[in-house]
Short mmCIF file of C-alpha atoms in Angstrom, two decimals:
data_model
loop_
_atom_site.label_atom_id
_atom_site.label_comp_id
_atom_site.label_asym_id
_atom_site.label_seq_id
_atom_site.Cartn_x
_atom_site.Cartn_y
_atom_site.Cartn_z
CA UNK A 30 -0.75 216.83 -25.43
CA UNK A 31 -1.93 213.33 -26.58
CA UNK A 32 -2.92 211.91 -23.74
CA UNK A 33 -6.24 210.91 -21.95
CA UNK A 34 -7.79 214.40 -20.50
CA UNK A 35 -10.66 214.68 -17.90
CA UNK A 36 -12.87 218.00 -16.99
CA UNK A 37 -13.51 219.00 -15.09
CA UNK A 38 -10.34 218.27 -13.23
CA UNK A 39 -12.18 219.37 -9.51
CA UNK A 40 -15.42 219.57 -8.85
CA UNK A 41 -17.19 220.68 -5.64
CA UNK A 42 -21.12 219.61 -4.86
CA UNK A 43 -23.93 219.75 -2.25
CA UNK A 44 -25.67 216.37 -1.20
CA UNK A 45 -28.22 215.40 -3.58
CA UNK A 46 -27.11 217.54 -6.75
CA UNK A 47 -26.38 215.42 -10.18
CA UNK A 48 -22.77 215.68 -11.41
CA UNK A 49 -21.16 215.09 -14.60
CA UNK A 50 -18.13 214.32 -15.92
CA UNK A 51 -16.07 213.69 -19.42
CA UNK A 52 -13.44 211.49 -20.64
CA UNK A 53 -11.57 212.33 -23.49
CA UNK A 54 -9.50 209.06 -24.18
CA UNK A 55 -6.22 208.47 -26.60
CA UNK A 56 -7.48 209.00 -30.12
CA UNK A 57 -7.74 205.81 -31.31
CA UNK A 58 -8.08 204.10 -28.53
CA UNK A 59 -11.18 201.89 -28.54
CA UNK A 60 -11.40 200.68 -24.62
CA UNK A 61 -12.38 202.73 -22.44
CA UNK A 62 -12.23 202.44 -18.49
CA UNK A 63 -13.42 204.31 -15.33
CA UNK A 64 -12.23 204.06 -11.77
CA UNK A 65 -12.66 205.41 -8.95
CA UNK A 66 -10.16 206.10 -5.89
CA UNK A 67 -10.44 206.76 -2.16
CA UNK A 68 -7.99 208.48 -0.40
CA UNK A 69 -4.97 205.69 0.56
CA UNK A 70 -6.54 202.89 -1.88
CA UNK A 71 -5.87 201.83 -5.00
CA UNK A 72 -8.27 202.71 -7.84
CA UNK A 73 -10.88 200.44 -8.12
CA UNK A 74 -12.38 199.67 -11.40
CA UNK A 75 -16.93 200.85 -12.35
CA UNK A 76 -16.91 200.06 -15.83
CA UNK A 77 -15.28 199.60 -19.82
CA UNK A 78 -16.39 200.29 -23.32
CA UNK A 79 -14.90 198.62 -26.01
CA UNK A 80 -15.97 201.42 -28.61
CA UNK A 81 -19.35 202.27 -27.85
CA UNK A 82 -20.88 198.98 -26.20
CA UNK A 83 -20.44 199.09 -22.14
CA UNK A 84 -19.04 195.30 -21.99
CA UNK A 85 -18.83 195.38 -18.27
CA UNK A 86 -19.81 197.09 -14.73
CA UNK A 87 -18.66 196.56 -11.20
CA UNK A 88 -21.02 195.92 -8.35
CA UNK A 89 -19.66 199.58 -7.11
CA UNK A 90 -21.72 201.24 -9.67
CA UNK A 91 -24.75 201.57 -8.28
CA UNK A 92 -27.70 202.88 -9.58
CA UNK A 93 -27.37 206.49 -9.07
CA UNK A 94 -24.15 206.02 -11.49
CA UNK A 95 -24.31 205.65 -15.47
CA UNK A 96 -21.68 205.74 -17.90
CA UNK A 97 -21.83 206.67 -21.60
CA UNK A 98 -19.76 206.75 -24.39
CA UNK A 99 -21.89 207.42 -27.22
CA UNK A 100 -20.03 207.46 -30.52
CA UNK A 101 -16.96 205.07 -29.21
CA UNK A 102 -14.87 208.27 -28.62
CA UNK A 103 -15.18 210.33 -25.40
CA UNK A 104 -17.03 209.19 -22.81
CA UNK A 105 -19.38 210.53 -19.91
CA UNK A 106 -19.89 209.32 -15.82
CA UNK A 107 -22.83 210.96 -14.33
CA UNK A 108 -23.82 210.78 -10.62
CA UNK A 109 -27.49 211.19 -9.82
CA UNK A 110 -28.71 212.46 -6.01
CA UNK A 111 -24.71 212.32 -5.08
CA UNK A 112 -23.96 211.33 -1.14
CA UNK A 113 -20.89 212.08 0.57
CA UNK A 114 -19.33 208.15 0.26
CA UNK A 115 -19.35 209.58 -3.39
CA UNK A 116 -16.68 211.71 -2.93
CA UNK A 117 -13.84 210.48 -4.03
CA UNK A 118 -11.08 210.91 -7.26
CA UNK A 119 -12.47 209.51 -10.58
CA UNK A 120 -10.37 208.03 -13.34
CA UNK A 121 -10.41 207.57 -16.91
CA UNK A 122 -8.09 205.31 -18.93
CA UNK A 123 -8.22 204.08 -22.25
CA UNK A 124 -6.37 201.23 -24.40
CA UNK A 125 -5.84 199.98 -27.71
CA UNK A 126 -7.40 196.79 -27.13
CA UNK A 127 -5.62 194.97 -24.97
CA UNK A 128 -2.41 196.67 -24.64
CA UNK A 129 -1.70 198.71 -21.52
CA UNK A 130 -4.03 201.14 -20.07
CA UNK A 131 -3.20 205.28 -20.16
CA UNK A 132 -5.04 207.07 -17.02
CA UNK A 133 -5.64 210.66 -17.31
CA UNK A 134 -4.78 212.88 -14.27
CA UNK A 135 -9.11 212.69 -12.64
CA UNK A 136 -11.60 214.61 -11.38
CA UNK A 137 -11.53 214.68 -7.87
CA UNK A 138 -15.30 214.94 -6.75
CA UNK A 139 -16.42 216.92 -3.54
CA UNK A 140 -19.90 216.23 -1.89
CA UNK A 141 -20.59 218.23 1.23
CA UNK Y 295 -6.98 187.95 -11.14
CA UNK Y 296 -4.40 186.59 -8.78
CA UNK Y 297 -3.98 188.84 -6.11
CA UNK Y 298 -0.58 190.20 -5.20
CA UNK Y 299 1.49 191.58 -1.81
CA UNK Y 300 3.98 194.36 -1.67
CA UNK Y 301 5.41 196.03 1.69
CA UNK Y 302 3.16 199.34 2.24
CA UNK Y 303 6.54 201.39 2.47
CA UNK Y 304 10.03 201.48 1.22
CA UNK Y 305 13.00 204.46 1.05
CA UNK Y 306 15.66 204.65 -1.16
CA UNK Y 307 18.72 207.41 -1.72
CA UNK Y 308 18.65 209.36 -4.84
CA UNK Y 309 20.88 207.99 -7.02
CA UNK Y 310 20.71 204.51 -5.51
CA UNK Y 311 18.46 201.72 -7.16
CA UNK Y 312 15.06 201.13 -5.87
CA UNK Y 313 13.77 197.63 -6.14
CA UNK Y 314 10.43 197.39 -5.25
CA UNK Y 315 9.23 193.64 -4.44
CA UNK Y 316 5.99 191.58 -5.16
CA UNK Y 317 4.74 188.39 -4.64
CA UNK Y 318 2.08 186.43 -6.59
CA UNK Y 319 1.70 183.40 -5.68
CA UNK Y 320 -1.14 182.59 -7.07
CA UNK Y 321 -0.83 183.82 -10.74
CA UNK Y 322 -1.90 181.45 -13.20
CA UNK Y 323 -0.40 180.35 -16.60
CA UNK Y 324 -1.97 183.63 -18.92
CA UNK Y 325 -1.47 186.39 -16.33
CA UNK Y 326 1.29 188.90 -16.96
CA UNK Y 327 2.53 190.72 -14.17
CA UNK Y 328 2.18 194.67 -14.74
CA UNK Y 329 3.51 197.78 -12.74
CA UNK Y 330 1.96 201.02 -12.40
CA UNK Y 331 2.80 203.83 -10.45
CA UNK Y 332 0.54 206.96 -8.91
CA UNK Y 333 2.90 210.24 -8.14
CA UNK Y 334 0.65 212.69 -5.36
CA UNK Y 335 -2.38 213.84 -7.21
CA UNK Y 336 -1.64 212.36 -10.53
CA UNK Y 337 -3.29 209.15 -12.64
CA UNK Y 338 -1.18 206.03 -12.62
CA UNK Y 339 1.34 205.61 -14.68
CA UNK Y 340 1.92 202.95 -16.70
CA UNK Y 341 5.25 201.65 -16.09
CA UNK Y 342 6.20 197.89 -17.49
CA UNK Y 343 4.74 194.85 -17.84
CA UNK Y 344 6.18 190.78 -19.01
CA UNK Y 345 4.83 187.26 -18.76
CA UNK Y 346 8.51 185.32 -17.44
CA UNK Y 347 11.06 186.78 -19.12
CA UNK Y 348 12.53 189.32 -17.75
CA UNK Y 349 11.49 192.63 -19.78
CA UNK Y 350 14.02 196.83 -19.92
CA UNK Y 351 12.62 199.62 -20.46
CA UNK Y 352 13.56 203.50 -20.36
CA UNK Y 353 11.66 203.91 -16.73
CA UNK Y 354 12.91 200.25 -15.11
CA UNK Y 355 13.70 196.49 -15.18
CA UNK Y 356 11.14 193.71 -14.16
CA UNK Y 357 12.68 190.47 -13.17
CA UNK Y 358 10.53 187.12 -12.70
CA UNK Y 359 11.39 184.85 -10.53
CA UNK Y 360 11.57 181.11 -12.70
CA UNK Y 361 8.50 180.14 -10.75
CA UNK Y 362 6.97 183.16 -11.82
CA UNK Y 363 5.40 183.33 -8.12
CA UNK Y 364 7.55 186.64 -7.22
CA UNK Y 365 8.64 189.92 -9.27
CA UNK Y 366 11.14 193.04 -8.81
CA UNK Y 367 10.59 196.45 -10.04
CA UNK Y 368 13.80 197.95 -10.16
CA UNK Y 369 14.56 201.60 -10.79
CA UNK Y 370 18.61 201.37 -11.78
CA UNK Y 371 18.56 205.27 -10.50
CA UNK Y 372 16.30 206.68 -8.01
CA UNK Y 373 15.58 210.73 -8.37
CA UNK Y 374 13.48 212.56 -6.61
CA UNK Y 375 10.66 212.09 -9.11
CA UNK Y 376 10.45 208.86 -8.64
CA UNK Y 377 8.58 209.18 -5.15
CA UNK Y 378 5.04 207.82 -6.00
CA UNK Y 379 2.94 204.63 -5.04
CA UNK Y 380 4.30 201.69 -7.40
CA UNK Y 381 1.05 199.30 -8.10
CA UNK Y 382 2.30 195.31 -8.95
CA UNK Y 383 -0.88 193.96 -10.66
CA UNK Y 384 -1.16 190.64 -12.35
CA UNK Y 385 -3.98 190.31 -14.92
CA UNK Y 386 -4.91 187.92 -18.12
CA UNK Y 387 -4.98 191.04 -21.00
CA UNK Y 388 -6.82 188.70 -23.18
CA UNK Y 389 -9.65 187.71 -20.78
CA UNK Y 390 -13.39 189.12 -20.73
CA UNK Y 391 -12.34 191.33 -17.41
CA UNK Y 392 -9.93 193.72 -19.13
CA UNK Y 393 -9.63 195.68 -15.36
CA UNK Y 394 -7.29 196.59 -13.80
CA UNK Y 395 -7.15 195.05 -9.79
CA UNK Y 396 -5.04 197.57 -7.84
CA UNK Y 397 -4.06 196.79 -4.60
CA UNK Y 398 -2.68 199.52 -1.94
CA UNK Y 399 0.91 199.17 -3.20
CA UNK Y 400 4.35 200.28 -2.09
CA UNK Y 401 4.50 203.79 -1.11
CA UNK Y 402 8.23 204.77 -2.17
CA UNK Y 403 10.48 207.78 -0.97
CA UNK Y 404 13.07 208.68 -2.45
CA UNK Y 405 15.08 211.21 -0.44
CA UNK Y 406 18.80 213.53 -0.42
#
């Protein structure tokens, strides 16, 4: 399988721990997006990477949030101190420039 | 990006066609018109995209109104597969925000 993967796909976390997670986008693919969905909305867009360089962030990533991508190819989200409005499904995409975006199936996060 | 409205809900019988409206009123000169769609616990999907022609594909037709301020999906024939949340998004692919702006979308059901 070619496509965009995420891991983990679930993940399950007490208030206040740090969480991680990885994006694995389309080889070759040198944007790079995360989202993030609540249950009955639309995804809503935290950030993009054109190769390595984080080009933009939403107001929604706050500063307990910071993204990675470190050598343009996968990329990582990590959630410091994590509160329950964190919970939610994160998404990964990725694009060959500005051609359509390819989501990979997220990593629905947990805080209890 | 322009924003766009679709009805929250719409059924369809298998084998029938599904056309799934939008309106954007508001979409300016550069902005395509894209269509994703989310099946239960998946990542969107990229589905089809055009400017104001209308644009085929192997998933679905797009038609553009001349005015370009309205847009059909249309799925020639439903399956059951084919129930998901269908996203109409209009964005400029060559701007500086390369985001995606989902809305909440048209939850379709396709039933027997």
């Amino acid at each position: 399988d070619t496509g965009v993967s995420q891991d983990p796909r679930h993940k399950i976390t007490k208030r206040g721990q740090n969480v991680t997670f990885r994006c694995d986008p389309i080889s070759e693919h040198n944007r790079l997006y995360w989202y993030r969905q609540t249950l009955g909305q639309g995804p809503e867009f935290l950030t993009y990477f054109q190769n390595e360089a984080q080009l933009e962030k939403s107001r929604l990533l706050s500063d307990r949030f910071s993204a990675e991508r470190p050598k343009g190819s996968f990329s990582t989200l990590e959630i410091q101190r994590t509160e329950q409005g964190d919970s939610a499904m994160y998404l990964c995409a990725s694009s060959l420039a500005i051609n359509e975006q390819f989501f990979g199936p997220g990593t629905r996060l947990t805080v209890l | 990006d322009a924003k766009t409205t679709q009805p929250p809900s719409m059924d369809c019988a298998e084998g029938r066609a599904a056309n799934l409206p939008c309106n954007h009123s508001t979409i300016s000169g550069n902005e395509y018109v894209y269509w994703y769609r989310q099946i239960h616990s998946q990542g969107p999907q990229y589905i089809i995209h055009g400017l104001k022609n209308n644009e085929t594909n192997e998933m679905a037709s797009l038609i553009i109104t001349e005015d370009r301020k309205s847009s059909t999906l249309i799925l020639p024939h439903a399956t059951l597969r084919d129930t998901a949340v269908y996203y109409c998004i209009v964005r400029d692919p060559t701007g500086t925000a390369s985001k995606l702006t989902f809305g909440t979308g048209t939850r379709l059901q396709v039933t027997l």
